[in-house]
Amino acid sequence: MSEFGKITPGMVKELRKIVGENGVIYEEREALDNYSRDESGGDYYAHMPDVVVKPENAEQISKILKFANQERIPITPRGAGSGLAGAAVPIYGGIVISMEKMNAILEIDKTNLVAVVEPGVVTNDLCRRVAEDGLYYAGYPMSVETSFVGGNVATNAGGSKVIKYGNTAHHVLGIEVVLPNGEIVQFGGKRRKDSSGYDITRLFVGSEGTLGIFTKIFLNLIPLPGKTVDLLVPFKDIYTAISNVGPLITESRMLPSAVEFIDDTSVVLGSKYNNITLPFQEKAGSYLIIQYEGPDKEELESVYAKAGKALIDGGAMDVFIADNRTNSEKIWRMRRNWLEGIKAFEPHTPTGDVVLPTSEIPKIMDYISKISREYKVQIPVAGHAADGNLHPAPMKPKEMELNEWKVLSEEILSKIAMEAAKLGGAVSGEHGIGFLKKDLLKETKTKQYEIMKELKAFFDPNGIMNPGKLF
Ligand SMILES: Cc1cc2nc3c(=O)[nH]c(=O)nc-3n(C[C@H](O)[C@H](O)[C@H](O)COP(=O)(O)OP(=O)(O)OC[C@H]3O[C@@H](n4cnc5c(N)ncnc54)[C@H](O)[C@@H]3O)c2cc1C
């Protein structure tokens, strides 16, 4: 990629003219370092940008891209940097465009049930704001308190509520994008239906900053559920837990908004980190955390009564119901803080993100146990049981050198991802490909990869947009 242009002090002067003195970071090592990494697991994945710019509107981004396209300067768009695949790491240096100043909720349209936001809005800020109007934004990654809506759209983020509400793609009605040549265009908008031609909005969702930069996002809103109830269900092993997912959904006559699972290793680490002891902790091999959202208490009571019966019939050790905030928070803290809990014991813990049919979860869990024994590496696993999305998290053995661990952990996660693909799955369910999984993408999706490359060349012929990601 030596064909890329180099940032010069003269170019930085131009960038300062576009976004102002306070919108540029240059030659400040410590400040630049904050933009050199995401949450993908190791310092060894970091790469310094030459310059960071913080635009405030689409017009400024348009000017930056026109200039970068002309000079062939690599551009890395950046949301909150919470990604787990290295997608926001500027591996070729160049310009990082941070969306942090574009954080306005532009409109809550209560007639059309649409929110129009800038990409730098923290997802939970949007959830809280629309709740004030009795509305609900159902895109809900576990990183909801830190990640940006733009980052969620660019990675097609999932989370715990996909079984009921779908992943981020399901909530995006339209986007305004700045293309690499600086053109500002809008695809979709406030309309709910559109069968006129190819769905270009969807093409941009999950594009990981490789096709253009979102500057405005139109999101679907639904009514805020009146009541939520959570169930914590211990099982003797993962097989029994997973065999319950289908019957639970059928028998309860309502789609749960979440069916999460955590394995025994995760529970041991998580309970220490969160200072919580779960019931049956000594005996349970796996837990399901189930959530129902509905209009009122009465309806939910009848749903969780049916669900509870189905779970006990299916071999659950017990069913614990949390229908108040304090108890729900205890249950969810364990799951939401799962990764932080593990990283508190071993910071060099990368996270896999395989997805496969739910029925195949026991097979991949057996495979993960085999790999764990073979490599003598602890691999706690948590995931979204109802949509078959698992996060194996190999933990660096204490005595191992970082360089050795980088190679070994990549090998472990690749093997697990390839096995998932063999079982009818894919190498990423929600975190995206970034640069860490691009070989796996190429190997598992040959024709799709070819088509994607052609689309990339069409939108970004000079290859300036987030180079080295996906391809
Ligand atoms: C503790 C923890 C829990 C997590 N849980 C989940 C989960 O449940 N589900 C899930 O899906 N993910 C999860 N993640 C991963 C991560 O939070 C998501 O991938 C999130 O969507 C990334 O958003 P971000 O704003 O941090 O984006 P970044 O990491 O900054 O960037 C991600 C990608 O988006 C691109 N991008 C950002 N903004 C724009 C824009 N405006 N235009 C074009 N491209 C852009 C970047 O170039 C990059 O390719 C978790 C991460 C952590 C640390």
Short mmCIF file of C-alpha atoms and ligand atoms in Angstrom, two decimals:
data_model
loop_
_atom_site.label_atom_id
_atom_site.label_comp_id
_atom_site.label_asym_id
_atom_site.label_seq_id
_atom_site.Cartn_x
_atom_site.Cartn_y
_atom_site.Cartn_z
CA MET A 1 0.00 0.00 0.00
CA SER A 2 2.99 2.29 -0.57
CA GLU A 3 0.88 4.16 -3.13
CA PHE A 4 -0.72 6.17 -0.30
CA GLY A 5 0.23 9.82 0.05
CA LYS A 6 1.93 11.10 3.20
CA ILE A 7 0.54 13.76 5.52
CA THR A 8 2.66 16.93 5.42
CA PRO A 9 2.55 20.01 7.71
CA GLY A 10 1.03 21.90 4.75
CA MET A 11 -1.87 19.42 4.59
CA VAL A 12 -2.45 19.77 8.33
CA LYS A 13 -2.72 23.53 7.80
CA GLU A 14 -5.45 22.82 5.21
CA LEU A 15 -7.26 20.50 7.64
CA ARG A 16 -7.13 23.22 10.33
CA LYS A 17 -8.75 25.62 7.89
CA ILE A 18 -11.60 23.13 7.38
CA VAL A 19 -12.36 22.08 10.98
CA GLY A 20 -10.69 24.83 13.02
CA GLU A 21 -7.69 24.79 15.33
CA ASN A 22 -9.47 22.74 18.05
CA GLY A 23 -10.62 20.11 15.61
CA VAL A 24 -7.13 18.76 14.77
CA ILE A 25 -4.65 16.66 16.73
CA TYR A 26 -1.17 16.52 15.20
CA GLU A 27 2.27 15.73 16.60
CA GLU A 28 0.87 15.16 20.13
CA ARG A 29 1.85 11.59 20.84
CA GLU A 30 -0.27 10.99 23.90
CA ALA A 31 -3.42 12.50 22.38
CA LEU A 32 -2.93 10.64 19.08
CA ASP A 33 -2.40 7.37 20.95
CA ASN A 34 -6.05 7.44 22.12
CA TYR A 35 -7.06 7.00 18.47
CA SER A 36 -4.58 4.20 17.73
CA ARG A 37 -6.60 1.30 19.13
CA ASP A 38 -10.02 -0.14 19.82
CA GLU A 39 -11.10 -2.80 22.34
CA SER A 40 -9.89 -5.75 20.30
CA GLY A 41 -7.62 -7.05 22.98
CA GLY A 42 -3.95 -6.18 22.72
CA ASP A 43 -1.63 -3.18 22.46
CA TYR A 44 0.08 -5.09 19.68
CA TYR A 45 -2.88 -4.23 17.40
CA ALA A 46 -2.46 -0.46 17.90
CA HIS A 47 -1.26 1.82 15.07
CA MET A 48 -0.74 5.57 15.32
CA PRO A 49 -2.66 7.92 13.01
CA ASP A 50 -0.69 10.81 11.49
CA VAL A 51 -3.47 13.23 12.28
CA VAL A 52 -6.93 13.15 13.92
CA VAL A 53 -9.69 15.51 12.79
CA LYS A 54 -13.00 16.15 14.55
CA PRO A 55 -15.47 17.59 12.06
CA GLU A 56 -18.78 19.13 13.10
CA ASN A 57 -20.84 18.60 9.95
CA ALA A 58 -21.15 16.78 6.62
CA GLU A 59 -19.77 19.72 4.63
CA GLN A 60 -16.51 19.65 6.56
CA ILE A 61 -16.23 15.87 6.03
CA SER A 62 -16.91 16.40 2.34
CA LYS A 63 -13.99 18.85 2.08
CA ILE A 64 -11.68 16.49 3.99
CA LEU A 65 -12.57 13.53 1.78
CA LYS A 66 -12.20 15.50 -1.47
CA PHE A 67 -8.76 16.53 -0.39
CA ALA A 68 -7.78 13.05 0.88
CA ASN A 69 -9.04 11.43 -2.32
CA GLN A 70 -6.95 13.76 -4.41
CA GLU A 71 -3.81 13.15 -2.32
CA ARG A 72 -4.60 9.45 -1.72
CA ILE A 73 -4.46 9.75 2.05
CA PRO A 74 -5.91 6.84 4.06
CA ILE A 75 -9.05 7.72 6.02
CA THR A 76 -10.24 5.82 9.10
CA PRO A 77 -13.68 6.86 10.40
CA ARG A 78 -13.95 6.42 14.15
CA GLY A 79 -16.91 6.14 16.50
CA ALA A 80 -16.36 5.44 20.19
CA GLY A 81 -13.53 2.96 19.53
CA SER A 82 -15.36 0.15 21.33
CA GLY A 83 -15.02 -2.22 18.37
CA LEU A 84 -13.66 -5.73 18.85
CA ALA A 85 -12.26 -6.42 15.37
CA GLY A 86 -9.74 -3.59 14.92
CA ALA A 87 -12.00 -1.83 12.41
CA ALA A 88 -11.27 1.66 13.77
CA VAL A 89 -7.50 1.13 14.03
CA PRO A 90 -5.69 3.27 11.41
CA ILE A 91 -3.36 0.52 10.24
CA TYR A 92 -1.98 2.66 7.38
CA GLY A 93 -1.77 5.86 9.44
CA GLY A 94 -3.21 8.87 7.60
CA ILE A 95 -6.29 10.70 8.88
CA VAL A 96 -8.63 9.44 11.59
CA ILE A 97 -12.00 11.18 11.29
CA SER A 98 -13.53 11.08 14.76
CA MET A 99 -17.30 11.50 14.97
CA GLU A 100 -17.25 12.63 18.61
CA LYS A 101 -18.40 16.22 17.89
CA MET A 102 -21.30 15.09 15.68
CA ASN A 103 -23.42 13.94 18.58
CA ALA A 104 -26.77 15.69 18.16
CA ILE A 105 -30.16 14.01 18.28
CA LEU A 106 -31.59 16.09 15.45
CA GLU A 107 -35.25 15.07 15.61
CA ILE A 108 -37.68 12.71 17.33
CA ASP A 109 -40.53 12.51 14.84
CA LYS A 110 -43.50 11.20 16.85
CA THR A 111 -45.81 10.97 13.85
CA ASN A 112 -43.56 8.83 11.70
CA LEU A 113 -41.89 7.15 14.72
CA VAL A 114 -38.43 8.00 13.45
CA ALA A 115 -35.34 9.41 15.18
CA VAL A 116 -32.87 11.39 13.10
CA VAL A 117 -29.42 11.46 14.68
CA GLU A 118 -25.82 12.35 14.00
CA PRO A 119 -23.45 9.37 14.09
CA GLY A 120 -21.62 10.38 17.29
CA VAL A 121 -24.66 9.97 19.56
CA VAL A 122 -23.99 7.43 22.33
CA THR A 123 -26.55 4.66 21.80
CA ASN A 124 -27.87 4.77 25.36
CA ASP A 125 -28.34 8.57 25.18
CA LEU A 126 -30.72 7.95 22.28
CA CYS A 127 -32.52 5.15 24.18
CA ARG A 128 -33.00 7.43 27.20
CA ARG A 129 -34.12 10.42 25.13
CA VAL A 130 -36.78 8.52 23.14
CA ALA A 131 -38.03 6.83 26.33
CA GLU A 132 -39.03 10.31 27.58
CA ASP A 133 -41.58 10.28 24.74
CA GLY A 134 -42.76 6.72 25.45
CA LEU A 135 -40.68 5.36 22.55
CA TYR A 136 -38.07 2.67 22.22
CA TYR A 137 -34.94 2.31 20.12
CA ALA A 138 -34.39 -1.45 20.03
CA GLY A 139 -30.79 -1.51 18.72
CA TYR A 140 -29.09 -2.61 21.89
CA PRO A 141 -25.48 -3.84 21.90
CA MET A 142 -24.05 -4.71 25.33
CA SER A 143 -21.76 -1.69 24.79
CA VAL A 144 -24.87 0.53 24.68
CA GLU A 145 -23.41 2.92 27.28
CA THR A 146 -20.25 3.66 25.30
CA SER A 147 -20.64 2.88 21.59
CA PHE A 148 -21.95 5.41 19.06
CA VAL A 149 -24.96 4.90 16.82
CA GLY A 150 -22.69 5.46 13.76
CA GLY A 151 -20.36 2.68 14.94
CA ASN A 152 -23.37 0.40 15.51
CA VAL A 153 -24.59 1.05 11.97
CA ALA A 154 -21.11 0.60 10.46
CA THR A 155 -20.69 -2.80 12.16
CA ASN A 156 -24.35 -3.84 11.95
CA ALA A 157 -24.20 -4.33 15.70
CA GLY A 158 -26.32 -6.95 17.41
CA GLY A 159 -26.67 -7.54 21.11
CA SER A 160 -29.01 -9.32 23.42
CA LYS A 161 -32.33 -8.25 21.84
CA VAL A 162 -31.85 -9.49 18.28
CA ILE A 163 -34.22 -12.46 18.63
CA LYS A 164 -37.17 -10.10 19.08
CA TYR A 165 -36.16 -6.88 17.35
CA GLY A 166 -33.40 -7.81 14.87
CA ASN A 167 -29.90 -6.36 14.56
CA THR A 168 -29.07 -2.71 13.79
CA ALA A 169 -29.87 -3.14 10.06
CA HIS A 170 -33.51 -3.70 11.02
CA HIS A 171 -33.74 -0.28 12.64
CA VAL A 172 -32.04 1.82 9.96
CA LEU A 173 -34.50 3.47 7.59
CA GLY A 174 -32.04 5.75 5.89
CA ILE A 175 -28.61 7.34 5.98
CA GLU A 176 -26.85 10.43 4.75
CA VAL A 177 -23.36 9.50 3.58
CA VAL A 178 -20.31 11.38 2.40
CA LEU A 179 -18.77 9.34 -0.40
CA PRO A 180 -14.98 9.19 -0.85
CA ASN A 181 -15.16 11.80 -3.66
CA GLY A 182 -16.79 14.24 -1.25
CA GLU A 183 -20.33 13.91 -2.62
CA ILE A 184 -23.04 14.09 0.08
CA VAL A 185 -25.93 11.72 -0.67
CA GLN A 186 -28.95 10.33 1.14
CA PHE A 187 -30.25 6.78 0.80
CA GLY A 188 -33.68 5.99 2.28
CA GLY A 189 -35.17 8.37 4.85
CA LYS A 190 -38.31 8.50 6.95
CA ARG A 191 -40.31 6.17 4.69
CA ARG A 192 -40.92 2.66 5.97
CA LYS A 193 -41.23 0.91 2.62
CA ASP A 194 -39.28 1.18 -0.58
CA SER A 195 -39.26 -1.45 -3.28
CA SER A 196 -37.73 0.79 -5.91
CA GLY A 197 -34.50 -0.91 -6.81
CA TYR A 198 -31.46 -2.13 -4.91
CA ASP A 199 -31.37 -1.39 -1.19
CA ILE A 200 -28.23 0.76 -1.01
CA THR A 201 -28.95 1.75 2.61
CA ARG A 202 -28.52 -1.90 3.62
CA LEU A 203 -25.29 -2.12 1.64
CA PHE A 204 -23.81 0.66 3.77
CA VAL A 205 -24.95 -0.95 7.03
CA GLY A 206 -22.06 -3.17 8.14
CA SER A 207 -19.62 -1.60 5.65
CA GLU A 208 -17.18 -0.74 8.47
CA GLY A 209 -16.23 2.66 7.09
CA THR A 210 -14.94 1.20 3.80
CA LEU A 211 -17.47 2.86 1.47
CA GLY A 212 -18.17 6.30 2.97
CA ILE A 213 -18.91 8.17 6.18
CA PHE A 214 -22.42 8.36 7.67
CA THR A 215 -23.34 11.87 8.76
CA LYS A 216 -27.04 11.43 9.51
CA ILE A 217 -29.02 8.31 10.40
CA PHE A 218 -32.79 7.74 10.29
CA LEU A 219 -33.85 5.15 12.87
CA ASN A 220 -37.05 3.23 13.42
CA LEU A 221 -38.76 3.70 16.82
CA ILE A 222 -41.41 1.52 18.46
CA PRO A 223 -43.57 1.93 21.58
CA LEU A 224 -41.71 1.60 24.87
CA PRO A 225 -42.66 -1.70 26.55
CA GLY A 226 -44.63 -1.09 29.72
CA LYS A 227 -43.06 -3.87 31.75
CA THR A 228 -39.97 -6.10 31.71
CA VAL A 229 -39.29 -9.33 33.53
CA ASP A 230 -36.03 -11.31 33.70
CA LEU A 231 -35.51 -14.97 34.45
CA LEU A 232 -32.26 -16.53 35.64
CA VAL A 233 -32.18 -20.24 34.91
CA PRO A 234 -29.38 -22.61 35.99
CA PHE A 235 -28.83 -25.88 34.10
CA LYS A 236 -26.55 -28.78 34.83
CA ASP A 237 -24.85 -28.39 31.44
CA ILE A 238 -24.85 -26.47 28.20
CA TYR A 239 -26.68 -29.24 26.27
CA THR A 240 -29.73 -29.03 28.52
CA ALA A 241 -29.64 -25.23 28.45
CA ILE A 242 -29.57 -24.97 24.66
CA SER A 243 -32.15 -27.72 24.11
CA ASN A 244 -34.57 -25.44 26.01
CA VAL A 245 -34.33 -22.40 23.73
CA GLY A 246 -36.77 -23.56 21.01
CA PRO A 247 -39.44 -25.06 23.32
CA LEU A 248 -39.23 -22.01 25.61
CA ILE A 249 -40.07 -19.67 22.75
CA THR A 250 -42.89 -21.84 21.46
CA GLU A 251 -44.44 -22.60 24.84
CA SER A 252 -44.38 -19.07 26.24
CA ARG A 253 -46.32 -17.77 23.20
CA MET A 254 -44.26 -14.58 23.14
CA LEU A 255 -40.85 -13.89 21.63
CA PRO A 256 -38.44 -13.20 24.48
CA SER A 257 -36.44 -10.01 24.00
CA ALA A 258 -33.30 -11.86 25.13
CA VAL A 259 -32.08 -15.39 25.73
CA GLU A 260 -28.47 -15.08 26.82
CA PHE A 261 -26.14 -17.74 28.11
CA ILE A 262 -22.97 -17.83 30.18
CA ASP A 263 -20.79 -20.82 30.90
CA ASP A 264 -19.43 -21.97 34.26
CA THR A 265 -15.96 -20.39 33.84
CA SER A 266 -17.56 -17.03 33.06
CA VAL A 267 -19.74 -17.33 36.15
CA VAL A 268 -16.74 -18.01 38.42
CA LEU A 269 -14.80 -14.99 37.04
CA GLY A 270 -17.89 -12.76 36.78
CA SER A 271 -19.05 -13.44 40.31
CA LYS A 272 -15.63 -12.44 41.69
CA TYR A 273 -15.54 -9.27 39.57
CA ASN A 274 -19.14 -8.23 40.29
CA ASN A 275 -19.14 -9.50 43.87
CA ILE A 276 -22.31 -11.52 43.24
CA THR A 277 -23.03 -15.18 43.89
CA LEU A 278 -25.56 -16.80 41.60
CA PRO A 279 -27.90 -19.51 42.90
CA PHE A 280 -26.62 -23.07 42.19
CA GLN A 281 -23.21 -21.61 41.34
CA GLU A 282 -21.37 -24.69 42.64
CA LYS A 283 -23.42 -27.14 40.56
CA ALA A 284 -24.61 -25.35 37.43
CA GLY A 285 -22.71 -25.88 34.18
CA SER A 286 -24.50 -23.08 32.36
CA TYR A 287 -27.14 -20.37 32.87
CA LEU A 288 -29.74 -18.85 30.62
CA ILE A 289 -30.79 -15.26 31.22
CA ILE A 290 -34.19 -14.69 29.65
CA GLN A 291 -36.02 -11.41 29.27
CA TYR A 292 -39.60 -10.68 28.28
CA GLU A 293 -40.89 -7.22 27.48
CA GLY A 294 -44.61 -6.62 27.26
CA PRO A 295 -47.37 -4.09 27.73
CA ASP A 296 -48.20 -4.81 31.40
CA LYS A 297 -47.57 -6.95 34.49
CA GLU A 298 -50.63 -9.18 34.00
CA GLU A 299 -49.70 -10.25 30.49
CA LEU A 300 -46.08 -10.88 31.45
CA GLU A 301 -47.08 -12.92 34.50
CA SER A 302 -48.95 -15.34 32.30
CA VAL A 303 -46.02 -15.49 29.85
CA TYR A 304 -43.37 -16.21 32.47
CA ALA A 305 -45.59 -18.78 34.16
CA LYS A 306 -45.73 -20.71 30.86
CA ALA A 307 -42.00 -20.17 30.27
CA GLY A 308 -41.15 -21.34 33.81
CA LYS A 309 -43.15 -24.55 33.37
CA ALA A 310 -41.49 -25.27 30.01
CA LEU A 311 -38.03 -24.71 31.51
CA ILE A 312 -38.62 -26.96 34.53
CA ASP A 313 -40.05 -29.65 32.23
CA GLY A 314 -36.92 -29.21 30.12
CA GLY A 315 -34.55 -29.93 33.02
CA ALA A 316 -33.83 -26.49 34.52
CA MET A 317 -32.44 -26.74 38.09
CA ASP A 318 -34.78 -23.89 39.09
CA VAL A 319 -36.22 -20.68 37.63
CA PHE A 320 -35.52 -17.37 39.39
CA ILE A 321 -37.75 -14.47 38.46
CA ALA A 322 -36.69 -10.84 38.77
CA ASP A 323 -39.55 -8.44 38.22
CA ASN A 324 -38.02 -5.46 39.96
CA ARG A 325 -35.09 -3.24 39.00
CA THR A 326 -32.70 -4.32 41.77
CA ASN A 327 -32.94 -8.03 41.03
CA SER A 328 -32.89 -7.52 37.26
CA GLU A 329 -29.81 -5.35 37.55
CA LYS A 330 -28.00 -8.08 39.53
CA ILE A 331 -28.71 -10.64 36.82
CA TRP A 332 -27.78 -8.38 33.92
CA ARG A 333 -24.66 -6.97 35.56
CA MET A 334 -23.08 -10.41 35.32
CA ARG A 335 -23.82 -10.65 31.60
CA ARG A 336 -23.22 -7.01 30.63
CA ASN A 337 -19.88 -6.89 32.48
CA TRP A 338 -18.85 -10.29 31.18
CA LEU A 339 -15.87 -9.06 29.14
CA GLU A 340 -14.73 -6.48 31.70
CA GLY A 341 -14.92 -9.22 34.34
CA ILE A 342 -12.58 -11.45 32.36
CA LYS A 343 -10.24 -8.62 31.41
CA ALA A 344 -9.90 -7.70 35.09
CA PHE A 345 -8.14 -11.07 35.51
CA GLU A 346 -6.34 -11.07 32.15
CA PRO A 347 -6.30 -7.86 30.08
CA HIS A 348 -4.95 -9.60 26.97
CA THR A 349 -8.19 -11.35 26.16
CA PRO A 350 -9.37 -11.08 22.57
CA THR A 351 -12.99 -11.96 21.86
CA GLY A 352 -14.35 -14.20 19.14
CA ASP A 353 -17.77 -13.62 17.61
CA VAL A 354 -18.94 -16.72 15.81
CA VAL A 355 -22.54 -17.27 14.81
CA LEU A 356 -24.22 -20.54 13.89
CA PRO A 357 -27.64 -22.17 14.09
CA THR A 358 -28.64 -22.31 17.77
CA SER A 359 -28.99 -26.10 17.55
CA GLU A 360 -25.24 -26.33 16.80
CA ILE A 361 -24.14 -24.44 19.94
CA PRO A 362 -23.41 -27.64 21.93
CA LYS A 363 -21.15 -28.88 19.09
CA ILE A 364 -19.11 -25.68 18.98
CA MET A 365 -18.93 -25.65 22.79
CA ASP A 366 -17.46 -29.18 22.67
CA TYR A 367 -14.98 -27.99 20.07
CA ILE A 368 -14.03 -24.97 22.22
CA SER A 369 -13.46 -27.29 25.22
CA LYS A 370 -11.25 -29.51 23.05
CA ILE A 371 -9.20 -26.51 21.87
CA SER A 372 -8.97 -25.23 25.44
CA ARG A 373 -7.48 -28.57 26.60
CA GLU A 374 -5.20 -28.89 23.58
CA TYR A 375 -3.71 -25.40 23.92
CA LYS A 376 -3.93 -25.35 27.74
CA VAL A 377 -5.73 -22.00 27.54
CA GLN A 378 -8.81 -21.04 29.53
CA ILE A 379 -11.65 -19.98 27.15
CA PRO A 380 -14.75 -18.62 28.91
CA VAL A 381 -17.77 -18.28 26.62
CA ALA A 382 -20.91 -16.15 26.74
CA GLY A 383 -23.36 -15.33 24.03
CA HIS A 384 -26.76 -14.75 22.63
CA ALA A 385 -28.28 -18.25 22.76
CA ALA A 386 -31.43 -17.41 20.82
CA ASP A 387 -29.53 -16.17 17.77
CA GLY A 388 -26.61 -18.59 17.97
CA ASN A 389 -23.96 -15.89 18.48
CA LEU A 390 -21.09 -16.90 20.80
CA HIS A 391 -18.14 -15.02 22.18
CA PRO A 392 -15.25 -17.31 23.13
CA ALA A 393 -12.60 -15.30 25.01
CA PRO A 394 -9.19 -17.04 25.23
CA MET A 395 -7.22 -15.77 28.24
CA LYS A 396 -3.44 -15.40 28.03
CA PRO A 397 -1.64 -17.89 30.28
CA LYS A 398 0.20 -15.76 32.88
CA GLU A 399 3.71 -16.87 31.95
CA MET A 400 3.33 -16.49 28.16
CA GLU A 401 5.10 -13.65 26.30
CA LEU A 402 2.83 -11.19 24.49
CA ASN A 403 4.29 -11.87 21.04
CA GLU A 404 3.73 -15.58 21.43
CA TRP A 405 0.21 -14.95 22.74
CA LYS A 406 -0.70 -12.75 19.77
CA VAL A 407 0.05 -15.62 17.36
CA LEU A 408 -1.50 -18.31 19.54
CA SER A 409 -4.72 -16.44 20.33
CA GLU A 410 -5.25 -15.63 16.64
CA GLU A 411 -4.76 -19.31 15.82
CA ILE A 412 -7.26 -20.38 18.50
CA LEU A 413 -9.92 -17.91 17.39
CA SER A 414 -9.41 -18.77 13.70
CA LYS A 415 -9.88 -22.47 14.40
CA ILE A 416 -13.09 -21.82 16.32
CA ALA A 417 -14.39 -19.49 13.59
CA MET A 418 -13.65 -22.02 10.82
CA GLU A 419 -15.38 -24.76 12.80
CA ALA A 420 -18.44 -22.52 13.23
CA ALA A 421 -18.49 -21.84 9.48
CA LYS A 422 -18.36 -25.62 8.86
CA LEU A 423 -21.38 -26.03 11.13
CA GLY A 424 -23.44 -23.67 8.97
CA GLY A 425 -22.35 -20.45 10.65
CA ALA A 426 -20.24 -17.38 9.88
CA VAL A 427 -17.00 -15.91 11.22
CA SER A 428 -18.65 -12.81 12.68
CA GLY A 429 -22.18 -12.38 14.02
CA GLU A 430 -22.06 -8.76 15.19
CA HIS A 431 -18.57 -7.36 15.81
CA GLY A 432 -17.60 -7.19 12.15
CA ILE A 433 -14.46 -8.22 10.28
CA GLY A 434 -12.06 -5.29 10.75
CA PHE A 435 -8.53 -6.38 9.91
CA LEU A 436 -8.43 -9.26 12.35
CA LYS A 437 -10.85 -11.54 10.50
CA LYS A 438 -10.32 -10.55 6.88
CA ASP A 439 -8.57 -13.83 5.95
CA LEU A 440 -11.44 -15.76 7.49
CA LEU A 441 -13.96 -13.74 5.49
CA LYS A 442 -12.09 -14.47 2.25
CA GLU A 443 -11.86 -18.16 3.05
CA THR A 444 -15.48 -18.66 4.03
CA LYS A 445 -17.44 -16.38 1.68
CA THR A 446 -15.67 -16.65 -1.69
CA LYS A 447 -18.31 -15.30 -4.07
CA GLN A 448 -19.60 -12.67 -1.63
CA TYR A 449 -16.00 -11.53 -1.14
CA GLU A 450 -15.51 -11.08 -4.90
CA ILE A 451 -18.74 -9.07 -5.23
CA MET A 452 -17.85 -6.96 -2.21
CA LYS A 453 -14.47 -6.12 -3.74
CA GLU A 454 -16.13 -4.91 -6.93
CA LEU A 455 -18.58 -2.77 -4.98
CA LYS A 456 -15.69 -1.32 -2.97
CA ALA A 457 -13.84 -0.44 -6.20
CA PHE A 458 -16.98 1.26 -7.54
CA PHE A 459 -17.52 3.49 -4.49
CA ASP A 460 -13.88 4.01 -3.56
CA PRO A 461 -11.65 3.58 -6.65
CA ASN A 462 -8.62 5.08 -4.89
CA GLY A 463 -9.03 2.77 -1.90
CA ILE A 464 -8.72 5.54 0.70
CA MET A 465 -11.66 4.50 2.91
CA ASN A 466 -10.50 2.45 5.89
CA PRO A 467 -7.87 0.52 3.92
CA GLY A 468 -6.91 -2.94 5.13
CA LYS A 469 -10.35 -3.59 6.64
CA LEU A 470 -12.61 -6.34 5.27
CA PHE A 471 -10.15 -6.92 2.36
C1 LIG B 1 -17.77 -4.54 26.62
C2 LIG B 1 -18.18 -4.59 25.18
C3 LIG B 1 -19.39 -5.16 24.84
C4 LIG B 1 -19.79 -5.21 23.49
N1 LIG B 1 -21.00 -5.78 23.18
C5 LIG B 1 -21.41 -5.80 21.90
C6 LIG B 1 -22.68 -6.37 21.56
O1 LIG B 1 -23.44 -6.83 22.39
N2 LIG B 1 -23.05 -6.37 20.25
C7 LIG B 1 -22.24 -5.84 19.29
O2 LIG B 1 -22.62 -5.85 18.13
N3 LIG B 1 -21.03 -5.31 19.59
C8 LIG B 1 -20.60 -5.27 20.86
N4 LIG B 1 -19.38 -4.73 21.16
C9 LIG B 1 -18.52 -4.21 20.09
C10 LIG B 1 -18.70 -2.73 19.76
O3 LIG B 1 -19.22 -2.01 20.85
C11 LIG B 1 -19.60 -2.56 18.53
O4 LIG B 1 -18.94 -3.10 17.40
C12 LIG B 1 -20.00 -1.11 18.24
O5 LIG B 1 -21.00 -1.12 17.25
C13 LIG B 1 -18.84 -0.24 17.77
O6 LIG B 1 -19.25 1.11 17.84
P1 LIG B 1 -18.18 2.27 18.04
O7 LIG B 1 -18.92 3.56 18.02
O8 LIG B 1 -17.33 2.02 19.22
O9 LIG B 1 -17.34 2.12 16.69
P2 LIG B 1 -15.78 2.04 16.45
O10 LIG B 1 -15.19 0.89 17.18
O11 LIG B 1 -15.16 3.37 16.68
O12 LIG B 1 -15.76 1.74 14.88
C14 LIG B 1 -16.29 0.56 14.37
C15 LIG B 1 -16.39 0.67 12.84
O13 LIG B 1 -17.34 1.66 12.49
C16 LIG B 1 -16.79 2.58 11.55
N5 LIG B 1 -17.47 3.85 11.76
C17 LIG B 1 -17.69 4.50 12.92
N6 LIG B 1 -18.42 5.61 12.70
C18 LIG B 1 -18.67 5.66 11.37
C19 LIG B 1 -19.36 6.56 10.53
N7 LIG B 1 -19.95 7.66 11.01
N8 LIG B 1 -19.42 6.30 9.20
C20 LIG B 1 -18.84 5.19 8.68
N9 LIG B 1 -18.16 4.31 9.44
C21 LIG B 1 -18.07 4.54 10.76
C22 LIG B 1 -15.30 2.56 11.88
O14 LIG B 1 -14.52 2.97 10.76
C23 LIG B 1 -15.09 1.09 12.17
O15 LIG B 1 -14.97 0.40 10.95
C24 LIG B 1 -18.95 -4.68 22.49
C25 LIG B 1 -17.73 -4.08 22.84
C26 LIG B 1 -17.34 -4.04 24.18
C27 LIG B 1 -16.03 -3.39 24.52
#
